[in-house]
Amino acid sequence: MNYYKESDNMNEIDKSYEEVTFDKLYDTVASYITKSSELDTITKAYKYAAKRHEGKKRLSGEDYISHPVNVAYILTDLNVDYVTISAALLHETINHGGSTYEDIKNEFGSEIAGIVECISKINKLTLSDDKEASAINLRKVLVGLSEDVRVLFIKLADRLHNMRTIWALDPEAQKQKANETISVLIPIAHRLGINSIKSELEDLSLRYTKPDVYNDILEKLNDSRETLNEELDEMKQTLATLLSEQGISFYIKARVKSVHSIYEKMAKGKKWNEIYDILALRIIVDKVSDCYLAIGLIHSKFRPIPKRFKDYIAMPKENMYQSLHTSIFGIGGYVYEVQIRTHEMDEIAEKGIASHWSYKEHTAGGVQNVFEQKLELFRNLIEQHGESLADSEISKEISNEALGSMIYCFTPKGDVVELPADATPVDFAYRIHSKVGDTTVGAIVNDVMVPLDHKLQDGDIVSIKTSNSGTPSKEWLNFVKTSQAKNKIKSYFSKQDREEYIKKGTVLLEREIRKRKLSISEVLNQDNINKICKDLKLDNLDDIYLSIGSLRFTPTYILNIIYQDKKDVQDILLERVGNRKKQNETDYKSDIIVSGFGDIKVSIAKCCKPIKGDDIVGYITKGEGITIHKSDCKNVSNTERLIDVSWNVNTTSEYYTDLVIRTVSGKNYLLDIISLASTKDIYIDSFNTKEEQIETVYKITVKISSVDKLNGFINALQKLKFVKDVERVNN
């Protein structure tokens, strides 16, 4: 059921695509979905979509309904369930058909409606080949894509059909869409193992990003068409005879490698006449034992190329890919790449995760497998790093671990460890166990001692040397590639830093207590500790020491909570500013104007996070300058330390502030919130989601220029029907 045929000859290298009708789609679906109620739902979805798109045309000239029909047809090659087919037919009805989620839910139920709504939201977001924009939008897209694996299928099929008809766009738009496909969608297809879609997207993207290169390779292939077809036919016949004589049941697929795969070889510096392995054969057999029998027969007949044999049956890739790979010198002096696998292995290789989301398995309850674990990687990268990583870092993490090229290394016992390209022994160690990583002192790769920043290669056998006295090094952060290793190393040093800060804070606070000729035990009695913790929102005495050691608060500030010492505010200010000159507002370059003083250290309070337009005050901290608070912040109760400040109207800086958004329960509305922020040109820096029994609570941190703009965003949020309440967090 491939949309375009995999041919044994070269006549179809430059593919033309068949636009299918609903009748053909229905017949294909009915070949594996047999329940009449499910087929009726598919027909109903088609009629609903056709009515919504009636009278509309695509840029390519076809009726608009042809697009969802063809998207659904592409998905039949993956044997997806009726819900996915129905959602594919409906996937444009919200954005381009005037329907709402409620409309679709009432007609088709919440499962189909949820998938359609998710696709609609994602399609509103702009993917971009621009690095900065892509870094921001990649996170937003993946948040949506990881909600339901079937959304991934539809998005990939949607892009494939759009790429097939991309000729209708102007050259600039063609290139942009192709670059989007390369940077975001092809890697997703790759990581999910859906090679049937990935390969075609690669060729189409190359065709529109590098048309001269694409056409040059295509022309060379066409010039060699007759010879290559003859060699393939003869090689197929020879192998067929060889296998038949041993009673092996088999099926052989022969092909010339794709334009894109040849381009990749040329991009590495090879010239056309230096590329020998452009002919590929895939042998499909019934049993695993036949795979090994076949490889033995082929190697006895044709000379294999050293180091090109791979046994992914005995040692599967982590994405469950299994096959025997070899390259041989075959008929006509050509190098042939040969893959041998069973029918089940071939289905996994072509359909990836979709082979475990087939109609039969899904209706029987589905299976939990490593592919679902891979989807969790999307969520974990986003949720775990949402607040701690910049967008560009998130993009890099996802690209490396969820979307990028992978290598497969082995433990001395033969266990497979999947890692991103250029990973190091330290990454390998943390993949084994965090304790192994923390105590790593050396590594042996293929029986050779290597430095810890050594870049591992596919197939390396890695042995990690540990020591009870071994500890991580901050230098490791300069070369490790996996987020797992980075997080464990940072966690180790964060814990170490905490202990150091507590020790430092203890010394500083006790020194100040002794300086005042007070008793440490009397000052730090439980009542006083409770008072300090309550005022500063800390948990215990260690947290108090930590806040001092990390320079968040001074010992004087802590003691003043207990004793409310009154020191003259002018003395405090003059200790900080010395004899610095006065300055007029028009000369002052900071965002904050401090009454009567310039060139003074000013910081924005993290507790209330004021933004331009808020009423503000300055709070003087001895030795640390002035912190700007909202005037109603409860952390500025000591009025003796306050000083007049104002916003500088001549600056346009943006500031961080927090919102709490409460929505009705039962659905994830995060993508709606992100989409709205995007339309308002508001940057969401981080977010947390908490599911409660009667509602869902989203805490988001936004970067924004003024109170007016924030209020406009809040008003827009409150107009969303699923939003119960929006509140700015003041402390």
XYZ file of C-alpha atoms in Angstrom:
731
model
C 0.000 0.000 0.000
C 2.892 2.365 -0.558
C 1.704 5.675 -1.939
C 4.450 5.610 -4.480
C 5.717 2.291 -5.689
C 9.032 0.839 -4.676
C 10.205 -0.241 -8.076
C 12.725 -2.767 -9.255
C 13.752 -0.471 -12.068
C 14.810 3.102 -12.578
C 11.754 4.316 -14.461
C 10.158 5.756 -11.335
C 13.096 7.629 -9.798
C 11.425 10.953 -10.598
C 8.096 10.037 -8.993
C 4.712 11.345 -9.988
C 2.040 11.009 -7.353
C -1.427 9.630 -7.641
C -4.149 11.742 -6.043
C -6.586 9.204 -4.611
C -10.340 9.392 -4.162
C -12.280 8.541 -1.029
C -13.508 5.347 -2.710
C -9.942 4.118 -3.053
C -9.175 5.167 0.520
C -12.240 3.307 1.777
C -11.366 0.115 -0.119
C -7.827 0.182 1.262
C -8.978 0.775 4.840
C -11.600 -1.959 4.538
C -8.851 -4.454 3.741
C -7.735 -4.380 7.393
C -10.552 -2.685 9.340
C -13.612 -4.922 9.248
C -16.004 -3.537 11.883
C -18.878 -1.842 10.090
C -19.318 0.723 12.887
C -15.713 1.866 12.493
C -15.968 2.044 8.712
C -19.172 4.052 9.144
C -17.302 6.538 11.348
C -14.659 6.968 8.630
C -17.349 7.592 6.004
C -19.083 10.048 8.321
C -15.781 11.887 8.891
C -15.242 12.173 5.139
C -18.718 13.565 4.516
C -18.351 16.021 7.398
C -14.966 17.251 6.106
C -16.195 17.421 2.502
C -19.063 19.669 3.566
C -16.745 21.911 5.602
C -14.306 22.261 2.685
C -16.956 22.511 -0.036
C -16.067 24.997 -2.778
C -12.489 25.481 -1.580
C -9.423 24.812 -3.709
C -5.794 24.163 -2.880
C -3.015 26.175 -4.514
C -2.260 23.117 -6.638
C -5.779 23.336 -8.091
C -7.415 20.278 -6.502
C -10.511 20.409 -4.336
C -9.461 21.078 -0.744
C -10.945 17.785 0.443
C -8.322 15.943 -1.633
C -5.653 16.899 0.914
C -7.164 15.193 4.000
C -8.154 12.201 1.856
C -4.572 11.779 0.651
C -3.181 12.293 4.164
C -5.460 9.520 5.398
C -4.422 7.305 2.475
C -0.729 7.734 3.296
C -1.529 6.521 6.813
C -3.119 3.310 5.544
C 0.403 2.172 4.697
C 0.971 2.129 8.475
C -2.270 0.195 9.140
C -3.434 2.815 11.636
C -6.758 2.504 13.449
C -10.077 4.038 12.458
C -9.652 6.860 14.981
C -6.450 7.987 13.247
C -7.995 7.735 9.765
C -11.047 9.710 10.897
C -8.903 12.367 12.588
C -6.758 12.643 9.449
C -9.869 13.301 7.361
C -10.957 15.962 9.856
C -7.554 17.491 10.605
C -8.171 20.737 8.663
C -11.782 21.318 9.719
C -10.897 23.593 12.655
C -8.271 25.787 10.997
C -9.796 25.828 7.508
C -13.345 24.558 7.921
C -14.857 26.722 10.637
C -15.452 23.858 13.073
C -14.688 23.916 16.792
C -13.494 21.231 19.170
C -17.008 21.013 20.602
C -18.505 20.551 17.128
C -16.234 17.601 16.392
C -16.621 16.173 19.892
C -20.406 16.184 19.548
C -20.214 14.395 16.189
C -17.305 11.981 16.738
C -16.455 11.842 20.442
C -13.630 13.276 22.533
C -10.877 10.904 21.318
C -11.093 11.933 17.663
C -11.801 15.558 18.571
C -8.746 15.708 20.836
C -6.408 14.535 18.070
C -7.911 16.965 15.548
C -7.623 19.850 18.000
C -3.989 19.042 18.772
C -3.055 18.950 15.072
C -4.902 22.237 14.531
C -2.944 23.948 17.296
C 0.378 22.631 16.039
C -0.357 23.749 12.490
C -0.932 27.287 13.767
C 2.612 27.419 15.100
C 5.315 28.417 12.658
C 8.218 26.034 12.300
C 11.322 27.696 10.978
C 14.777 26.883 9.721
C 15.934 30.032 11.529
C 17.899 28.740 14.517
C 16.502 31.135 17.115
C 12.884 30.789 16.012
C 13.250 27.037 15.587
C 14.665 26.683 19.094
C 11.585 28.362 20.552
C 8.996 26.635 18.388
C 10.574 23.182 18.566
C 9.677 22.968 22.235
C 6.130 24.162 21.578
C 5.645 21.665 18.748
C 6.993 18.732 20.728
C 4.790 19.532 23.709
C 1.846 19.010 21.381
C 3.237 16.094 19.414
C 4.007 14.063 22.515
C 0.384 14.159 23.720
C -0.718 11.251 21.500
C 1.456 9.222 19.162
C -1.279 9.318 16.530
C -0.817 13.071 16.273
C 2.730 12.347 15.135
C 1.491 10.053 12.388
C -0.964 12.614 11.040
C 1.536 15.476 11.199
C 4.120 13.486 9.243
C 1.578 12.360 6.635
C 0.253 15.920 6.390
C 3.733 17.235 5.665
C 4.445 14.430 3.172
C 1.390 15.254 1.076
C 2.164 18.972 1.278
C 5.706 18.264 0.084
C 4.345 16.221 -2.818
C 2.322 19.226 -3.966
C 4.858 21.886 -2.975
C 5.453 22.714 -6.636
C 2.396 24.986 -6.407
C 4.223 27.385 -4.040
C 6.683 30.088 -5.032
C 10.409 29.148 -4.836
C 10.983 31.014 -1.553
C 8.076 29.258 0.160
C 9.216 25.915 -1.279
C 12.649 26.340 0.256
C 11.254 27.413 3.617
C 8.920 24.402 3.830
C 11.703 22.054 2.778
C 14.052 23.467 5.417
C 11.351 23.104 8.073
C 10.968 19.489 7.024
C 14.707 18.842 7.269
C 15.186 20.514 10.646
C 12.141 19.198 12.507
C 9.983 16.596 10.775
C 12.527 14.287 9.128
C 14.373 13.800 12.446
C 11.075 12.946 14.139
C 10.278 10.346 11.478
C 13.808 8.992 11.878
C 13.607 8.626 15.657
C 10.223 6.938 15.383
C 11.592 4.567 12.759
C 8.990 5.425 10.101
C 11.410 5.007 7.220
C 8.754 4.811 4.520
C 7.847 8.452 5.169
C 11.324 9.616 6.163
C 12.976 8.521 2.900
C 10.472 10.291 0.687
C 10.624 13.476 2.777
C 14.419 13.448 2.437
C 14.303 13.243 -1.346
C 11.606 15.899 -1.667
C 13.384 18.274 0.716
C 16.656 17.918 -1.181
C 14.816 18.547 -4.434
C 13.665 21.978 -3.241
C 16.602 23.080 -1.074
C 19.364 22.039 -3.486
C 17.647 21.631 -6.871
C 20.900 21.728 -8.862
C 22.435 18.952 -6.769
C 19.246 16.907 -6.832
C 18.848 17.174 -10.602
C 22.526 16.402 -11.203
C 22.314 13.169 -9.189
C 18.998 12.272 -10.797
C 20.446 12.831 -14.265
C 23.424 10.607 -13.499
C 21.118 7.896 -12.196
C 18.931 8.126 -15.281
C 21.993 7.921 -17.534
C 22.909 4.660 -15.767
C 19.353 3.370 -15.664
C 19.596 0.570 -18.199
C 22.889 -0.802 -16.867
C 21.783 -0.624 -13.228
C 18.481 -2.348 -13.981
C 20.296 -5.160 -15.780
C 22.762 -5.646 -12.920
C 19.986 -5.645 -10.324
C 17.929 -8.169 -12.275
C 20.891 -10.495 -12.732
C 21.905 -10.209 -9.073
C 18.348 -10.872 -7.939
C 18.139 -13.942 -10.127
C 21.474 -15.271 -8.890
C 20.485 -14.849 -5.226
C 17.047 -16.334 -5.875
C 18.635 -19.462 -7.346
C 21.107 -19.675 -4.459
C 18.387 -19.483 -1.798
C 15.901 -21.713 -3.623
C 18.444 -24.536 -3.859
C 18.522 -24.601 -0.039
C 14.741 -24.623 0.291
C 14.530 -21.138 1.820
C 11.228 -19.315 1.389
C 12.052 -15.707 0.544
C 11.086 -12.462 -1.123
C 13.671 -10.071 -2.606
C 13.299 -6.317 -2.935
C 15.848 -4.647 -5.187
C 16.350 -0.934 -5.516
C 18.749 1.776 -6.479
C 19.471 3.927 -3.440
C 17.613 7.196 -3.131
C 18.902 10.503 -4.446
C 19.262 11.735 -0.875
C 21.332 8.752 0.280
C 23.698 9.286 -2.657
C 23.839 13.007 -1.838
C 24.904 12.149 1.728
C 27.845 10.173 0.375
C 28.839 12.998 -1.955
C 28.518 15.496 0.905
C 31.256 13.535 2.683
C 33.640 14.235 -0.182
C 33.022 11.293 -2.501
C 32.751 11.895 -6.218
C 30.148 10.186 -8.371
C 32.628 7.717 -9.835
C 33.788 6.837 -6.288
C 30.351 5.746 -5.112
C 30.029 2.028 -5.667
C 27.325 0.898 -3.232
C 24.264 2.464 -4.819
C 22.539 -0.877 -5.399
C 20.643 -2.426 -2.509
C 18.913 -5.751 -1.986
C 16.616 -6.695 0.848
C 15.878 -10.351 1.426
C 12.774 -11.158 3.481
C 12.545 -14.682 4.926
C 10.181 -16.557 7.236
C 12.460 -17.508 10.134
C 15.407 -16.058 12.033
C 17.425 -19.202 11.301
C 16.901 -18.567 7.580
C 18.479 -15.116 7.980
C 21.756 -16.668 9.129
C 21.589 -19.459 6.548
C 21.055 -16.879 3.796
C 23.957 -14.668 4.914
C 26.246 -17.706 4.967
C 25.236 -18.715 1.452
C 25.738 -15.183 0.115
C 29.177 -14.809 1.726
C 30.222 -18.158 0.285
C 29.264 -16.969 -3.199
C 30.300 -13.290 -3.084
C 33.232 -11.661 -1.303
C 32.061 -9.511 1.635
C 33.648 -6.144 2.377
C 35.476 -6.239 5.735
C 33.889 -4.371 8.660
C 30.616 -3.886 6.792
C 28.819 -6.844 8.416
C 26.364 -5.892 11.183
C 24.255 -8.290 13.224
C 21.312 -6.296 14.513
C 19.320 -9.483 15.088
C 21.519 -10.746 17.903
C 22.025 -7.193 19.172
C 18.985 -5.100 18.170
C 19.063 -1.341 18.171
C 17.210 0.258 21.060
C 14.391 1.194 18.685
C 13.871 -2.571 18.150
C 15.306 -2.510 14.625
C 16.577 -5.972 13.666
C 18.341 -7.071 10.488
C 21.563 -8.535 9.142
C 23.590 -6.046 7.094
C 26.443 -6.811 4.751
C 28.084 -5.306 1.677
C 29.432 -7.574 -1.053
C 31.290 -7.343 -4.337
C 28.632 -8.595 -6.739
C 27.886 -8.959 -10.419
C 29.290 -6.333 -12.750
C 31.874 -5.158 -10.226
C 29.266 -3.224 -8.260
C 29.089 -3.172 -4.479
C 25.694 -4.334 -3.244
C 24.308 -3.535 0.176
C 22.326 -6.551 1.373
C 19.865 -6.611 4.269
C 18.326 -9.856 5.467
C 15.430 -10.029 7.914
C 12.106 -11.679 8.677
C 8.715 -10.298 7.650
C 8.081 -9.009 11.176
C 11.490 -7.312 11.300
C 10.807 -5.699 7.939
C 7.517 -4.266 9.153
C 9.236 -2.737 12.191
C 12.032 -1.362 10.007
C 9.577 0.344 7.644
C 6.842 1.455 10.016
C 8.733 1.928 13.258
C 6.415 2.799 16.128
C 3.425 2.419 13.822
C 4.072 -1.311 13.597
C 3.167 -1.412 17.293
C 0.150 0.812 16.838
C -1.512 -1.298 14.226
C -5.254 -1.691 14.008
C -5.339 -5.145 15.596
C -2.964 -4.381 18.439
C -4.646 -1.103 19.268
C -8.106 -2.568 19.425
C -6.769 -5.323 21.648
C -5.433 -2.802 24.127
C -2.116 -1.955 22.551
C 1.345 -2.863 23.759
C 3.847 -1.021 25.906
C 7.176 -1.078 24.166
C 10.394 0.790 23.772
C 8.869 3.185 21.244
C 6.490 4.553 23.865
C 9.551 4.965 26.099
C 11.135 7.021 23.319
C 8.097 9.287 23.246
C 8.562 9.774 26.980
C 11.982 11.225 26.150
C 10.244 14.131 24.413
C 8.133 14.819 27.479
C 10.962 14.362 29.954
C 13.313 16.691 28.101
C 10.642 19.370 28.022
C 9.253 18.923 31.530
C 12.547 18.347 33.352
C 14.396 21.182 31.623
C 11.498 23.577 31.094
C 12.732 25.967 33.783
C 16.435 25.253 33.858
C 17.398 25.433 30.198
C 17.271 28.205 27.658
C 15.267 27.470 24.504
C 18.435 27.036 22.464
C 19.676 24.475 24.981
C 16.391 22.587 24.882
C 16.585 22.512 21.105
C 20.104 21.130 21.296
C 19.156 18.486 23.875
C 16.193 17.298 21.821
C 18.141 17.366 18.582
C 20.930 15.281 20.086
C 18.894 12.736 22.013
C 15.423 12.573 20.548
C 15.948 13.521 16.931
C 19.607 13.230 16.005
C 21.922 10.469 14.843
C 22.575 7.683 17.313
C 25.377 5.209 17.904
C 25.158 1.768 19.493
C 27.882 0.685 21.883
C 28.179 -2.446 23.980
C 29.066 -3.373 27.524
C 31.644 -6.171 27.943
C 28.654 -8.494 28.489
C 27.142 -7.512 25.134
C 24.310 -5.278 26.341
C 23.417 -2.528 23.859
C 23.690 1.107 24.973
C 22.192 3.741 22.664
C 23.855 7.163 22.738
C 23.844 10.331 20.628
C 26.667 10.750 18.119
C 29.934 12.004 19.675
C 28.962 10.707 23.127
C 31.797 9.946 25.535
C 32.622 7.208 28.052
C 31.159 9.453 30.770
C 27.815 9.501 28.922
C 28.064 5.728 28.617
C 28.751 5.404 32.364
C 25.709 7.454 33.346
C 23.560 5.405 30.960
C 24.553 2.325 32.955
C 23.824 3.869 36.381
C 24.201 7.243 38.065
C 26.509 5.723 40.691
C 28.743 4.299 37.944
C 28.890 7.753 36.375
C 29.661 9.528 39.646
C 32.556 7.185 40.473
C 34.071 6.883 36.975
C 37.864 7.243 36.891
C 38.735 5.721 33.504
C 37.515 3.902 30.415
C 38.689 1.110 28.133
C 37.288 1.076 24.591
C 37.959 -1.971 22.423
C 40.700 -3.067 24.868
C 42.472 0.312 24.687
C 42.602 2.849 27.541
C 41.101 6.160 26.346
C 40.585 9.606 27.915
C 37.135 10.331 29.309
C 36.418 12.892 26.565
C 37.047 10.268 23.858
C 34.283 10.227 21.211
C 32.712 6.786 21.012
C 32.009 5.107 17.674
C 29.241 2.798 16.550
C 29.988 -0.750 17.722
C 32.551 0.159 20.413
C 32.843 -2.169 23.389
C 33.181 0.046 26.458
C 34.385 -0.900 29.927
C 34.113 1.738 32.664
C 36.629 1.816 35.526
C 35.284 3.111 38.853
C 36.698 3.901 42.279
C 34.974 4.325 45.632
C 36.872 7.602 46.014
C 35.999 8.787 42.500
C 33.846 11.891 42.078
C 32.538 13.856 39.084
C 34.560 16.724 37.649
C 33.052 20.024 36.520
C 35.252 19.667 33.433
C 32.995 16.812 32.328
C 30.266 19.355 31.591
C 32.445 20.657 28.762
C 32.260 17.409 26.773
C 29.355 15.172 27.834
C 26.516 14.999 25.293
C 23.519 13.500 27.093
C 21.154 15.491 29.275
C 21.194 12.583 31.703
C 24.928 12.971 32.310
C 24.714 16.761 32.484
C 21.884 16.684 35.003
C 23.586 14.114 37.233
C 26.852 16.065 37.243
C 25.062 19.336 37.985
C 23.015 17.634 40.694
C 26.182 16.340 42.342
C 27.793 19.766 42.447
C 24.558 21.441 43.460
C 24.510 19.168 46.494
C 28.189 19.891 47.154
C 27.601 23.632 46.785
C 24.670 23.437 49.186
C 26.835 21.848 51.835
C 29.550 24.459 51.309
C 27.053 27.315 51.460
C 25.568 25.937 54.675
C 29.032 25.789 56.273
C 29.838 29.308 55.089
C 26.469 30.641 56.275
C 26.936 29.037 59.678
C 30.301 30.759 60.140
C 28.975 34.158 59.008
C 25.828 34.103 61.156
C 27.592 32.885 64.292
C 30.301 35.514 63.792
C 27.640 38.253 63.637
C 25.924 36.881 66.743
C 29.197 36.886 68.684
C 29.970 40.381 67.369
C 26.748 41.561 69.035
C 27.757 39.770 72.233
C 24.735 37.498 72.094
C 24.357 33.797 72.868
C 24.172 31.564 69.794
C 21.827 29.114 71.530
C 19.506 31.901 72.672
C 19.414 33.635 69.306
C 18.852 30.415 67.377
C 16.157 28.957 69.589
C 13.265 27.217 67.878
C 10.888 30.185 68.179
C 13.345 32.512 66.444
C 14.119 29.918 63.765
C 10.388 29.538 63.106
C 9.983 33.326 62.855
C 12.817 33.639 60.326
C 11.553 30.690 58.277
C 8.028 32.083 58.215
C 9.185 35.539 57.106
C 11.538 34.238 54.403
C 9.535 31.148 53.367
C 12.319 28.774 54.392
C 11.960 25.306 55.893
C 14.635 24.929 58.559
C 17.879 26.224 60.082
C 19.983 24.725 57.277
C 17.961 26.778 54.790
C 18.724 29.901 56.818
C 22.445 29.119 56.731
C 22.172 28.351 53.000
C 20.494 31.703 52.293
C 23.378 33.495 54.025
C 26.166 31.398 52.512
C 24.766 31.868 48.992
C 24.556 35.642 49.615
C 20.793 35.743 49.284
C 20.543 37.435 52.697
C 23.134 38.970 55.010
C 23.536 37.896 58.663
C 22.419 41.401 59.686
C 19.196 41.040 57.720
C 18.478 37.683 59.390
C 19.095 39.030 62.897
C 17.027 42.129 62.218
C 14.015 39.879 61.615
C 14.371 38.820 65.249
C 15.440 42.071 66.863
C 14.145 44.708 64.396
C 17.325 46.798 64.687
C 16.843 50.364 63.413
C 19.893 51.680 61.632
C 19.719 55.100 60.029
C 18.762 54.640 56.392
C 21.127 57.367 55.189
C 24.055 55.610 56.908
C 23.155 52.381 55.151
C 22.829 54.097 51.793
C 26.065 56.040 52.128
C 27.962 52.868 53.054
C 26.909 51.521 49.675
C 27.225 54.538 47.409
C 30.171 56.388 48.994
C 30.799 59.666 47.222
C 29.233 58.767 43.870
C 27.936 61.730 41.902
C 24.310 62.710 41.549
C 22.718 62.303 38.187
C 19.624 63.544 36.331
C 17.044 61.090 34.996
C 17.841 61.906 31.379
C 21.465 60.926 31.885
C 20.752 57.726 33.775
C 21.149 54.580 31.664
C 19.574 52.009 34.002
C 15.967 50.839 33.893
C 15.523 52.140 37.443
C 16.007 55.725 38.650
C 17.244 55.841 42.257
C 16.293 59.127 43.870
C 19.405 61.326 44.069
C 21.950 58.704 43.048
C 23.360 57.143 39.885
C 25.783 54.314 39.112
C 24.517 52.112 41.929
C 23.922 48.367 41.866
C 20.213 47.699 41.341
C 18.494 44.317 41.035
C 14.904 43.182 40.509
C 13.376 41.262 43.431
C 12.697 37.597 42.705
C 9.882 37.418 45.248
C 7.396 39.840 43.653
C 9.025 40.263 40.206
C 7.977 43.849 39.420
C 7.632 44.955 35.813
C 7.497 48.414 34.261
C 4.308 50.168 35.326
C 4.124 48.580 38.786
C 4.360 50.855 41.827
C 7.844 50.145 43.181
C 10.169 50.893 46.092
C 13.876 50.338 46.613
C 15.060 48.184 49.519
C 18.611 48.819 50.739
C 20.714 45.808 51.678
C 24.036 46.642 53.290
C 26.906 45.736 50.992
C 24.566 44.494 48.250
C 22.943 47.596 46.762
C 19.257 48.205 46.169
C 16.615 45.596 45.341
C 13.475 46.767 43.527
C 10.196 45.445 44.962
C 6.555 46.084 44.260
C 5.370 48.610 46.820
C 2.913 46.092 48.314
C 5.486 43.277 48.625
C 5.421 41.845 52.132
C 9.200 41.378 52.107
C 9.752 45.141 52.476
C 8.134 45.659 55.864
C 11.230 47.386 57.313
C 10.467 50.953 56.174
C 13.780 52.263 57.492
C 15.508 50.578 54.580
C 13.253 51.939 51.827
C 14.237 54.551 49.257
C 12.279 56.237 46.470
C 12.808 54.767 43.010
C 11.012 55.027 39.665
C 10.990 53.414 36.237
C 13.134 54.981 33.530
C 10.720 55.740 30.692
C 13.604 55.857 28.194
C 14.299 52.096 28.300
C 12.420 49.196 26.701
C 13.695 46.227 28.698
C 11.609 43.137 29.387
C 11.108 41.580 32.795
C 10.078 38.194 34.164
C 6.875 37.707 36.117
C 4.681 34.745 37.046
C 1.065 33.875 36.306
C -1.121 31.111 37.730
C -3.827 29.956 35.318
C -6.605 27.667 36.540
C -8.590 25.739 33.941
C -11.296 23.120 33.932
C -9.933 19.611 34.376
C -9.828 16.751 31.919
C -7.711 18.201 29.099
C -4.255 19.650 28.610
C -4.679 23.291 27.565
C -0.977 24.163 27.655
C -0.715 24.398 23.872
C -3.674 26.820 23.792
C -1.897 29.062 26.299
C 1.367 28.899 24.336
C -0.448 29.665 21.070
C -2.190 32.689 22.582
C 1.103 33.994 23.985
C 2.674 33.580 20.546
C -0.053 35.688 18.922
C 0.517 38.403 21.545
C 4.301 38.328 20.972
C 4.837 37.257 24.574
C 7.716 34.923 25.399
C 6.976 32.062 27.813
C 10.197 31.245 29.642
C 9.017 28.245 31.662
C 5.910 26.418 32.750
C 4.669 23.869 35.289
C 1.450 21.877 35.171
C -0.382 20.430 38.175
C -3.419 18.186 37.738
C -5.930 18.508 40.576
C -9.248 16.751 41.071
C -11.472 19.606 39.968
C -9.089 21.752 37.939
C -5.701 21.959 36.229
C -3.248 24.613 37.420
C -0.598 26.057 35.087
C 2.170 28.237 36.480
C 3.984 30.110 33.726
C 6.830 32.605 33.756
C 6.547 35.241 31.031
C 9.044 37.818 29.809
C 7.198 41.060 29.187
C 7.842 44.788 28.825
C 5.042 46.420 30.805
C 2.020 46.040 33.054
C -0.243 47.189 30.210
C 0.940 44.375 27.957
C 0.604 41.868 30.812
C -2.953 43.001 31.562
C -3.828 42.622 27.885
C -2.543 39.039 27.946
C -4.433 38.274 31.165
C -7.659 39.674 29.680
C -7.200 37.521 26.572
C -6.623 34.434 28.734
C -9.763 35.132 30.770
C -11.827 35.153 27.574
C -10.892 31.516 26.846
C -13.881 29.399 27.791
C -11.837 26.744 29.587
C -10.060 29.282 31.833
C -11.534 29.652 35.330
C -9.114 32.207 36.762
C -5.838 33.996 36.008
C -3.743 35.433 38.807
C -0.422 37.212 38.855
C 1.836 35.745 41.536
C 3.162 38.491 43.791
C 5.281 36.387 46.139
